[in-house]
Coordinates of C-alpha atoms and ligand atoms in Angstrom, one line a residue:
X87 CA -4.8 29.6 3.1
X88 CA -2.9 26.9 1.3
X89 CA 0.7 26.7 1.1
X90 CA 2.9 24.1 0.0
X91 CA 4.6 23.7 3.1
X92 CA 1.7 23.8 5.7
X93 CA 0.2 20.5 6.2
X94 CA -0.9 20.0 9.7
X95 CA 0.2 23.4 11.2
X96 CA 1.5 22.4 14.6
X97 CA 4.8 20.7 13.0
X98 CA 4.9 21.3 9.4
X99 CA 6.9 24.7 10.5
X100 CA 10.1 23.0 10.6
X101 CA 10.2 22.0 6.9
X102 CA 11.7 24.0 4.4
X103 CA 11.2 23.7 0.6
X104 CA 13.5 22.3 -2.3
X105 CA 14.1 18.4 -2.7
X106 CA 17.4 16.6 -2.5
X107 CA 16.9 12.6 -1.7
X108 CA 16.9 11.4 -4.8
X109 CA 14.8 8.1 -5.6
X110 CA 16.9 5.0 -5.0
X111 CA 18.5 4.2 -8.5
X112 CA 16.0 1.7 -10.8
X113 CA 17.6 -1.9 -10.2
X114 CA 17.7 -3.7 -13.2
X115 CA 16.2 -7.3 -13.7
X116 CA 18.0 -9.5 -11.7
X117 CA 17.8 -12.9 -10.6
X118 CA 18.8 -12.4 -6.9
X119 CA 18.7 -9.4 -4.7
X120 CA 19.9 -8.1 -1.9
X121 CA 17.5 -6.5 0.7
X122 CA 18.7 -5.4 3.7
X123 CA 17.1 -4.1 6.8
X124 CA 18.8 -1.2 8.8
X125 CA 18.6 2.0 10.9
X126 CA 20.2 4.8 9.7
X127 CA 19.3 9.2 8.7
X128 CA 17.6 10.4 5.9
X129 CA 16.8 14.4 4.5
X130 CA 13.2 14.7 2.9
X131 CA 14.5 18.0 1.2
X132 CA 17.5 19.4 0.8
X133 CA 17.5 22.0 3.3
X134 CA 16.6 19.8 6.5
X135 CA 18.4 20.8 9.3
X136 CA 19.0 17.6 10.7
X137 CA 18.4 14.4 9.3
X138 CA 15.3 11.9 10.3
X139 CA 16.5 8.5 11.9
X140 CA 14.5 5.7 10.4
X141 CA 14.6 2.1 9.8
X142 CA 15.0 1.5 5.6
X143 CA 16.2 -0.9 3.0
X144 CA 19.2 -0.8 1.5
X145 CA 19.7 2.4 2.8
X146 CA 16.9 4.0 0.9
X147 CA 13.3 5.3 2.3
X148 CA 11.4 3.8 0.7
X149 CA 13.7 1.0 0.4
X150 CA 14.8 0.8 -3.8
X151 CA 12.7 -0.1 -6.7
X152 CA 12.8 -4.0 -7.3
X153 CA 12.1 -5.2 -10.3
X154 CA 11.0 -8.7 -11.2
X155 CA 10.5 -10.8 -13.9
X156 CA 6.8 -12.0 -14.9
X157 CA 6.4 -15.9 -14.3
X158 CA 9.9 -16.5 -13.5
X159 CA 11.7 -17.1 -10.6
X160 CA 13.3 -14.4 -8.1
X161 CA 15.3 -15.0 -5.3
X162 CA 15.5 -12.1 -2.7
X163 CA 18.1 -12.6 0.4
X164 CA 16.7 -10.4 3.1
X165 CA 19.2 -10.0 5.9
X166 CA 17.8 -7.8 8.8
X167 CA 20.4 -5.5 10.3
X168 CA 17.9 -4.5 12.7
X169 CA 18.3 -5.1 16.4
X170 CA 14.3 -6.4 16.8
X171 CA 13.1 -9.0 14.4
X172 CA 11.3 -8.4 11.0
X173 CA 10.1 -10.2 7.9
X174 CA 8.9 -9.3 4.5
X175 CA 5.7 -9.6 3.1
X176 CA 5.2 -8.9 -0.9
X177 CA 1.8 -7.1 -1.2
X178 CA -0.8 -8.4 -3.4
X179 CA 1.5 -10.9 -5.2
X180 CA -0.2 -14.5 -5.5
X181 CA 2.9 -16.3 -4.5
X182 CA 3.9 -19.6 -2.8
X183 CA 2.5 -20.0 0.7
X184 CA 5.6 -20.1 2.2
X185 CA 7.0 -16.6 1.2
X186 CA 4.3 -14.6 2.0
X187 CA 6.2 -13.1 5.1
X188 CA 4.1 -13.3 8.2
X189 CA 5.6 -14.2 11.2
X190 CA 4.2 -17.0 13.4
X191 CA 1.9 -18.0 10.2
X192 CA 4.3 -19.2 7.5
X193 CA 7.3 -18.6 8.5
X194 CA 9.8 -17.8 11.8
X195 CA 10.5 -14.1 12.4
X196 CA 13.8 -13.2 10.9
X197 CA 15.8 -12.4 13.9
X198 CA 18.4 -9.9 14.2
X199 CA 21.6 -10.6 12.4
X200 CA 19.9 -13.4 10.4
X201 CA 18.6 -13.7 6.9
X202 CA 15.9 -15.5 4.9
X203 CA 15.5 -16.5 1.3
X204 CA 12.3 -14.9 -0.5
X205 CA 11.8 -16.7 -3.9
X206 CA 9.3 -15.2 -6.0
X207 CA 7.3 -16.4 -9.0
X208 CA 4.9 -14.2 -10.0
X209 CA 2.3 -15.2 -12.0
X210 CA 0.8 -11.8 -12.5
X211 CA 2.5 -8.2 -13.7
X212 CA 2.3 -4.7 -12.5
X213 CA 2.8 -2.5 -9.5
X214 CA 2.9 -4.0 -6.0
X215 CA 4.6 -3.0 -3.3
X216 CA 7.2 -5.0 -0.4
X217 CA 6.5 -3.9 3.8
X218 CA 7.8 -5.0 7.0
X219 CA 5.1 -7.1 8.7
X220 CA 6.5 -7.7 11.8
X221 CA 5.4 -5.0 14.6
X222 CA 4.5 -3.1 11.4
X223 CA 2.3 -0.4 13.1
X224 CA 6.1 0.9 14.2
X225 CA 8.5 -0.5 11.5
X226 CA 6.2 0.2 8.8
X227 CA 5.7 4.3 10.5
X228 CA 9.9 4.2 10.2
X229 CA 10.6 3.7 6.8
X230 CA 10.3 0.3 6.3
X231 CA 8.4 -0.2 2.4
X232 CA 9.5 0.0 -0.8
X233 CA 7.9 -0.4 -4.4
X234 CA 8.0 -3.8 -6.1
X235 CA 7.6 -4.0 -10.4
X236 CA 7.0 -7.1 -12.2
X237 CA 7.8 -6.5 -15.1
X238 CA 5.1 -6.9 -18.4
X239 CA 6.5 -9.2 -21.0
X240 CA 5.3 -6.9 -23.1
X241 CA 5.2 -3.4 -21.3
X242 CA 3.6 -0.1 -23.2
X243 CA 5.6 2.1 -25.1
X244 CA 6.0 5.2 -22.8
X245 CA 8.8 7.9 -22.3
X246 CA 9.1 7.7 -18.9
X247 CA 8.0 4.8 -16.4
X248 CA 7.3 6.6 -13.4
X249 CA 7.1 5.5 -9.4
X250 CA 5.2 7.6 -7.1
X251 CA 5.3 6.2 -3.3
X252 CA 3.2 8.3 -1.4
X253 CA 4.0 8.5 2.7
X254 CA 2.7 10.2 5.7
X255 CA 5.2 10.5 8.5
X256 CA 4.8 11.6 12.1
X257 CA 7.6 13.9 13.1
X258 CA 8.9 16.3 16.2
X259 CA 9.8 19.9 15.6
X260 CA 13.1 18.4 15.0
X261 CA 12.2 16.2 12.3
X262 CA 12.5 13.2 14.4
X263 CA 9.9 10.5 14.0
X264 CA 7.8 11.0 16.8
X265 CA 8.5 7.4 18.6
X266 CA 6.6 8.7 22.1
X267 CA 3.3 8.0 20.2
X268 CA 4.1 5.0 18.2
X269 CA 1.5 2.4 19.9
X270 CA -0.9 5.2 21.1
X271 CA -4.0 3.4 21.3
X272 CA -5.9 6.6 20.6
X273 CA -4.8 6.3 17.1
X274 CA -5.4 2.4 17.1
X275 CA -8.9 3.4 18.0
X276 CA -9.3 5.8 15.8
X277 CA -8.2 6.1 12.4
X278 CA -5.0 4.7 12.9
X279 CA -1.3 6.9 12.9
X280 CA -2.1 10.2 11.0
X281 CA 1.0 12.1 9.8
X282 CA 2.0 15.9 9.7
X283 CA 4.3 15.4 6.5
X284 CA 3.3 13.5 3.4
X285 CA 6.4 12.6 1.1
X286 CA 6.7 11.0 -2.5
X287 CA 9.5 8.5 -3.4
X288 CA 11.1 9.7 0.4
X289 CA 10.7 13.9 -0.7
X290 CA 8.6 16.6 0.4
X291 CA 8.2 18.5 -2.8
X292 CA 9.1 15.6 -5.5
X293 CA 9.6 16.9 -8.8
X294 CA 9.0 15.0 -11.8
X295 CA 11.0 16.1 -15.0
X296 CA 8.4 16.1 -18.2
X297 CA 8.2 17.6 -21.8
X298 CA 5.3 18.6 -23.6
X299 CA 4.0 15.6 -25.5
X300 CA 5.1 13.0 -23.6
X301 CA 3.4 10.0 -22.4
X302 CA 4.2 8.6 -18.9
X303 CA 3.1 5.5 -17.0
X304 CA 3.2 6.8 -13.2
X305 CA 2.7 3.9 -10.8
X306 CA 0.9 5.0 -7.7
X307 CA 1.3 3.2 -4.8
X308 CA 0.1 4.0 -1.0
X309 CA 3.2 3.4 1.7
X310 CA 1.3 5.3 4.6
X311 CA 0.0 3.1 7.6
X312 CA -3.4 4.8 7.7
X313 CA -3.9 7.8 5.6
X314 CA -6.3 7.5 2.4
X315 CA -5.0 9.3 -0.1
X316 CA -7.5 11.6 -2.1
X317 CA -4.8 12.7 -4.9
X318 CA -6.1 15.5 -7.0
X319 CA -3.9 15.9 -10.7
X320 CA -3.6 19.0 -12.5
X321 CA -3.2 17.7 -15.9
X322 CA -6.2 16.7 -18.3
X323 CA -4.9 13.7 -20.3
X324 CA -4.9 10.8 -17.6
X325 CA -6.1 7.5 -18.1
X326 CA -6.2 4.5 -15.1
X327 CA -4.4 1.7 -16.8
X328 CA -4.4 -0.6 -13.4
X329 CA -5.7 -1.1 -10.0
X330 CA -3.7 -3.1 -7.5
X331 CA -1.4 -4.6 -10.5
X332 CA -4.2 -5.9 -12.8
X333 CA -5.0 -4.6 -16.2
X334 CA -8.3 -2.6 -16.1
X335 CA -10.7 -1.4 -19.3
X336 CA -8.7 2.5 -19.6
X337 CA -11.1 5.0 -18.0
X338 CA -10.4 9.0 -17.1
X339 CA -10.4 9.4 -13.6
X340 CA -13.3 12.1 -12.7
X341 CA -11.9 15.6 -12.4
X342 CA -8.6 14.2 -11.9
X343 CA -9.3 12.6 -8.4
X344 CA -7.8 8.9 -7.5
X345 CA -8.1 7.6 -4.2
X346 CA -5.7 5.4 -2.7
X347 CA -6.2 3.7 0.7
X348 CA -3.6 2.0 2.4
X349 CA -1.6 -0.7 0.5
X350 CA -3.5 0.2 -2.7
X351 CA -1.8 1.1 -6.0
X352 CA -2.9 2.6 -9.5
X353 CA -1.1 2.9 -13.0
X354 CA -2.0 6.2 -14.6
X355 CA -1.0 7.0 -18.6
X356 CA -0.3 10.5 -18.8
X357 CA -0.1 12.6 -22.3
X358 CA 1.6 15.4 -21.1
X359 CA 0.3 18.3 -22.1
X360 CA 0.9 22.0 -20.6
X361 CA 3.3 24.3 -21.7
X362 CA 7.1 24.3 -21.4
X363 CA 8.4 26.0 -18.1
X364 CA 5.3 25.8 -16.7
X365 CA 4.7 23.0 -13.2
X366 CA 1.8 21.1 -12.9
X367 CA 0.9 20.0 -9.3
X368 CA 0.0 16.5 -7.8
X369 CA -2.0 17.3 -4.5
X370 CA -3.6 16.2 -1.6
X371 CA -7.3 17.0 -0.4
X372 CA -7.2 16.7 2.8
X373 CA -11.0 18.6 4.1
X374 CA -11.2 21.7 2.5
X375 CA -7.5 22.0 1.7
X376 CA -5.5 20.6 -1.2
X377 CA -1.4 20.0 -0.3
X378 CA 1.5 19.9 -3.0
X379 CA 2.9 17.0 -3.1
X380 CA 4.7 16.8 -6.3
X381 CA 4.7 18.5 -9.3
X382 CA 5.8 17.7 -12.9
X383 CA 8.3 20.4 -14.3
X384 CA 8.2 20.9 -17.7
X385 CA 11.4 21.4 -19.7
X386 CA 11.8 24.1 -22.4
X387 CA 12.1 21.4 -25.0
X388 CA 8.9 20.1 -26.5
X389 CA 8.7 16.2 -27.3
X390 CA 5.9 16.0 -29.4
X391 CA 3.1 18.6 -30.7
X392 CA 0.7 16.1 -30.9
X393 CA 0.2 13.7 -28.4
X394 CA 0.5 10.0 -29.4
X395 CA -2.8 8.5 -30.5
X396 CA -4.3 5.6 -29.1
X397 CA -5.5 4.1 -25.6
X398 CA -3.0 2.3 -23.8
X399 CA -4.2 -1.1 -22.7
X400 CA -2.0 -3.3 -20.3
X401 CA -1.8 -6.8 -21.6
X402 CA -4.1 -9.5 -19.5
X403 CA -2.4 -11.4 -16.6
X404 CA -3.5 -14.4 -16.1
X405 CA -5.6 -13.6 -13.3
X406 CA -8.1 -12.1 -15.9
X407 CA -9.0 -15.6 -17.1
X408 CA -10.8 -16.4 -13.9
X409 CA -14.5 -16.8 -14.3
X410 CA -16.3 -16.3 -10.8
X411 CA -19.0 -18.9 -10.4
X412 CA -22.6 -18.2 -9.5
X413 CA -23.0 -20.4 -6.2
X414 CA -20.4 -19.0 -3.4
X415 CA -19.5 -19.8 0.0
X416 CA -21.0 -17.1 1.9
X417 CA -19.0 -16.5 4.7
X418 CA -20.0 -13.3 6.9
X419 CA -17.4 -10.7 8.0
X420 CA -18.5 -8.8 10.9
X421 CA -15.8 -5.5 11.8
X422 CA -16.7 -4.2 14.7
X423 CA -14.7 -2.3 17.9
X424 CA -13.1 1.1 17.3
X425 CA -13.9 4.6 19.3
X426 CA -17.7 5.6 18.9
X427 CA -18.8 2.5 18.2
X428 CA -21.2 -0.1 20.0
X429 CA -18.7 -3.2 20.8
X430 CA -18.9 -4.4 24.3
X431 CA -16.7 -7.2 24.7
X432 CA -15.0 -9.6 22.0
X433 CA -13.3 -12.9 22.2
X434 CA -9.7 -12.6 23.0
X435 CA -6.7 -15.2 23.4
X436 CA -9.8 -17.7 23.8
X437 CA -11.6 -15.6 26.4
X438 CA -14.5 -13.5 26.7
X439 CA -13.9 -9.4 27.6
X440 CA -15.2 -6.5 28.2
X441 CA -13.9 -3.3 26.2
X442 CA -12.1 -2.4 29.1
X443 CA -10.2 -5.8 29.5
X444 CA -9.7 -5.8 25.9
X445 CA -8.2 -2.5 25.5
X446 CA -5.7 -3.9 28.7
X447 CA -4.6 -6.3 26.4
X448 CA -4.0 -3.6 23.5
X449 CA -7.2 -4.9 21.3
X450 CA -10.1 -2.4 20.8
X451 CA -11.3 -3.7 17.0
X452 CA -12.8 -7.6 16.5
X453 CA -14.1 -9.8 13.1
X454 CA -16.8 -11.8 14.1
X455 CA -16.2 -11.1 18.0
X456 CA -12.7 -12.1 18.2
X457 CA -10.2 -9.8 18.6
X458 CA -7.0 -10.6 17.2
X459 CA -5.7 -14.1 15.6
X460 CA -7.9 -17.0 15.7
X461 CA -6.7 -19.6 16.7
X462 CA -9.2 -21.4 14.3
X463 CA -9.4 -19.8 10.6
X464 CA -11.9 -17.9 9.5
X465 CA -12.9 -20.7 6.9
X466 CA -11.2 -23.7 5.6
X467 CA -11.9 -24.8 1.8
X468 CA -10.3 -27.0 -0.7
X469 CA -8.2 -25.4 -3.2
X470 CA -10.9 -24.0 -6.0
X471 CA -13.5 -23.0 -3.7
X472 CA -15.8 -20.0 -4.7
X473 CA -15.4 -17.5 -1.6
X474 CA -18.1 -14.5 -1.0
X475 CA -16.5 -12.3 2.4
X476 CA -19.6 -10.8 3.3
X477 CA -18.3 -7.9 4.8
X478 CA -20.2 -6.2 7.1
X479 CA -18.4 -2.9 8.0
X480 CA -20.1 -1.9 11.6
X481 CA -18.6 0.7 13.1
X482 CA -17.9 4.2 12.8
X483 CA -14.6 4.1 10.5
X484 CA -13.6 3.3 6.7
X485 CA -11.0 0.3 6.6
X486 CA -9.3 -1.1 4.0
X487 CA -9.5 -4.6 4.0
X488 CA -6.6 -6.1 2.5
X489 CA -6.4 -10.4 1.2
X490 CA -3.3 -11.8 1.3
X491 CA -2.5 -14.2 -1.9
X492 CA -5.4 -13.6 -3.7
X493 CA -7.1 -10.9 -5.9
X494 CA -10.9 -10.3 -5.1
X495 CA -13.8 -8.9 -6.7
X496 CA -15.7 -5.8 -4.6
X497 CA -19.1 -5.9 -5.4
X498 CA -18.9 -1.7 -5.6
X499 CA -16.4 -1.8 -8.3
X500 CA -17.1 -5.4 -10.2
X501 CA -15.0 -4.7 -13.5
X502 CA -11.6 -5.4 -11.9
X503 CA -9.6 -7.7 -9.5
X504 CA -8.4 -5.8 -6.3
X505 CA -6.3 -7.0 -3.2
X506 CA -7.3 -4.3 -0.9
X507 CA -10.9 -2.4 -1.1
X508 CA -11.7 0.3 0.6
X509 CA -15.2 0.3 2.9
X510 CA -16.3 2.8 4.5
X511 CA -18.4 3.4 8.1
X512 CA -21.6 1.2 7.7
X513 CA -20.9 -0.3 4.4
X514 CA -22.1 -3.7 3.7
X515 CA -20.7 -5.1 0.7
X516 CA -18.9 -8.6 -0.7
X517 CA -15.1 -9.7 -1.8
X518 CA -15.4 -12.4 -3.9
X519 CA -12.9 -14.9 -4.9
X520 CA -11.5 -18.4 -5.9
X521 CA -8.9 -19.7 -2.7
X522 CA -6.9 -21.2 -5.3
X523 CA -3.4 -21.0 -3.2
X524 CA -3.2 -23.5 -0.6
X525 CA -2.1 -22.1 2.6
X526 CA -2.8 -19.8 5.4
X527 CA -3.4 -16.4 4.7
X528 CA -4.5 -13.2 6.2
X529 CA -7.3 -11.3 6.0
X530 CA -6.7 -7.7 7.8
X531 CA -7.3 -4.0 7.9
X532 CA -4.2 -2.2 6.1
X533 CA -4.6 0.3 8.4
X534 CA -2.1 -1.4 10.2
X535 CA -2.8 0.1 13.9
X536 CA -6.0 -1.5 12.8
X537 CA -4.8 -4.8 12.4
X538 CA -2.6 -4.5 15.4
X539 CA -5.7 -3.5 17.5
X540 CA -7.5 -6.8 16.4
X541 CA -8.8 -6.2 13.1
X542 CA -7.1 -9.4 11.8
X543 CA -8.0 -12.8 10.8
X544 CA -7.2 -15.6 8.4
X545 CA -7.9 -18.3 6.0
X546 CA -7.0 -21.9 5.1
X547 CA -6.8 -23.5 1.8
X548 CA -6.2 -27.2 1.8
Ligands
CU814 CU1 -9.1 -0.4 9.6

């Protein structure tokens, strides 16, 4: 039987319903922000008996809304009030090399007490998101993400501009983060750090105020560290507007359904349309079962009898004007390691080991046979090269394989750009691309136990 308040039986008994964190006030366009890393308590619902310790921003989990300007320049001071280091890396935006936030690749880990300078210039608009990546299979499980907007020139008209961070935390009977398991390497073998309690925008049950007849953008974005989400919407008028930030041709998503893995995001347009009074769930299908997550309560007031007419398209990015060539680079991406699956040894630090000396050295997952960082990239090209990954996904797991500073095209979903596809066990398929950002940048799982257990590598463009 399904109730909202069982998730994973063992520890969901401890929560009790009715929300009180309220989402992190909207921040206004602003030409330099404050982001500040700390530890401090939160209540997922209002009724908590005692508060969850966490790591946030700005006091808020997930850390506040940011909202940047298209094509312009932002400057975000982080300071890190932590007592380990961290460092902030801005999730699928195609950004100078330099600020992409990854320690011991383009810049020094921001130590304790000490702050860097982000400056941002997006070229593109639309829904990304901001994450520790420093340690992140335990800072990231603590709190550390928030939602980052860059903001259309010219948005859509809508009545509400919705965020919907969706996270999966792992907590104790006392609704403490349960720490004992962070670094478990039966998770990092498996499907990375599952949770017991999913939350939107930091509740349990988040409740989204709606009339009758109004249209919403709701920007879905996945905060968890390994969980896909498989979120199942109750309301018939839904159209998918954009996928990982970029403008897509408006399609209905089937019976509702839109998946999310790890690091991905989705713009919806929603016509609202049940009755006043009535709530209309957002859930979770998790097996056989389907788990509230949020729900959008209509008020007694009606906004419009009709709904508005018309598709809502997102205007192009430039991204979209980016013809993929015929004639690629083929370079082949080999993921192999995990639990049930046939690796025997790997390269690591330079040296050749078995699976047992491997998982010693906390790496059980390898692309191409090497565990871990390379110290050579993947592939070095001159800025403009074609790029085909040819990913080969051998093992017994889905993983979601996330590009940092550029947009891809999956071969399984070749009308849109994407930053992080989904494959799953035994897939075979492509993520093509133009390195047009010179740098170094990662290529990883976003399944960040994943990534932590070897499933990382990276690129050079010169
Ligand atoms: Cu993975």
């Amino acid at each position: 039987m399904l109730t909202r308040r069982h998730f994973i039986k063992a520890t969901a008994a401890g929560l009790a319903g009715g929300a009180c964190l309220r989402l992190a006030p909207l921040q206004a366009q602003q030409s330099e922000i404050h982001l500040t890393a700390g530890t401090g308590l939160v209540n997922f619902s209002a009724d908590q008996k005692a508060p969850t310790e966490v790591m946030h921003y700005n006091q808020s989990v997930p850390g506040p809304i940011l909202r940047i300007p298209q094509g312009r320049e932002s400057l975000i001071r982080f300071e890190n009030g932590l007592d380990e280091s961290s460092s902030v890396h801005w999730h699928g935006l195609r950004i100078d090399n330099a600020m992409d936030g990854v320690p011991g690749m383009t810049q020094v880990p921001v130590e304790p007490g000490e702050s860097f300078e982000y400056r941002l210039t997006p070229p593109d608009a639309g829904t990304y998101w901001y994450h520790t990546h420093q340690r992140s299979w335990a800072q990231l499980a603590l709190g550390l993400a928030g939602v980052l907007i860059v903001e259309e020139k010219n948005p859509p008209v809508v009545d509400q501009d919705l965020v919907f961070a969706i996270d999966d935390w792992r907590l104790d009977d006392d609704m403490q983060i349960d720490r004992n398991s962070l670094g478990a390497m039966h998770d990092w073998a498996h499907a990375g750090r599952m949770g017991n309690v999913l939350t939107v925008n930091g509740e349990t049950e988040a409740t989204f105020r709606v009339a009758r007849g109004e249209r919403i953008r709701l920007r879905l974005v996945n905060i968890a560290n390994a969980r896909v989400m498989n979120l199942l919407f109750n309301e018939p008028q839904i159209s998918v507007v954009a996928i990982d930030g970029q403008p897509v041709e408006p399609f209905a998503p089937t019976d509702g359904r839109v998946q999310l893995a790890p690091g991905q995001r989705t713009d919806l347009i929603i016509d609202m349309s049940s009755e006043p009074g009535q709530r209309s769930l957002v859930e979770v299908v998790i097996g056989e079962y389907a788990y509230e997550v949020a729900n959008f309560s209509y008020r007694q007031e009606v906004r419009r009898e009709q709904a508005l007419d018309g598709t809502v398209r997102l205007e192009a990015n430039p991204l979209q004007n980016v013809q993929l060539p015929n004639d690629f680079l083929e370079v082949p991406l080999h993921m192999g390691g995990g639990a049930m699956g046939r690796m025997r040894s790997a390269t690591y630090n330079g040296k050749e080991m078995d699976v047992r000396e491997l998982v010693k050295n906390r790496k059980i997952w390898a692309i191409n046979g090497i565990a871990g960082l390379p110290e050579k990239p993947l592939f070095s090209v001159r800025r403009g090269t074609a790029v085909s990954l040819n990913v080969d996904n051998d093992n017994s797991w889905p993983h979601a394989m996330h590009l940092h500073g550029h947009h891809f095209i999956y071969d399984k979903t070749p009308d849109y750009w994407r930053d992080t596809a989904l494959f799953a066990r035994g897939e075979q398929g492509s993520m093509r691309f133009i390195a047009d950002n010179p740098g170094k940048w990662l290529v990883h799982c976003h399944m960040v136990e994943h990534m932590a257990g070897g499933m990382v590598t990276w690129f050079e463009v010169t």
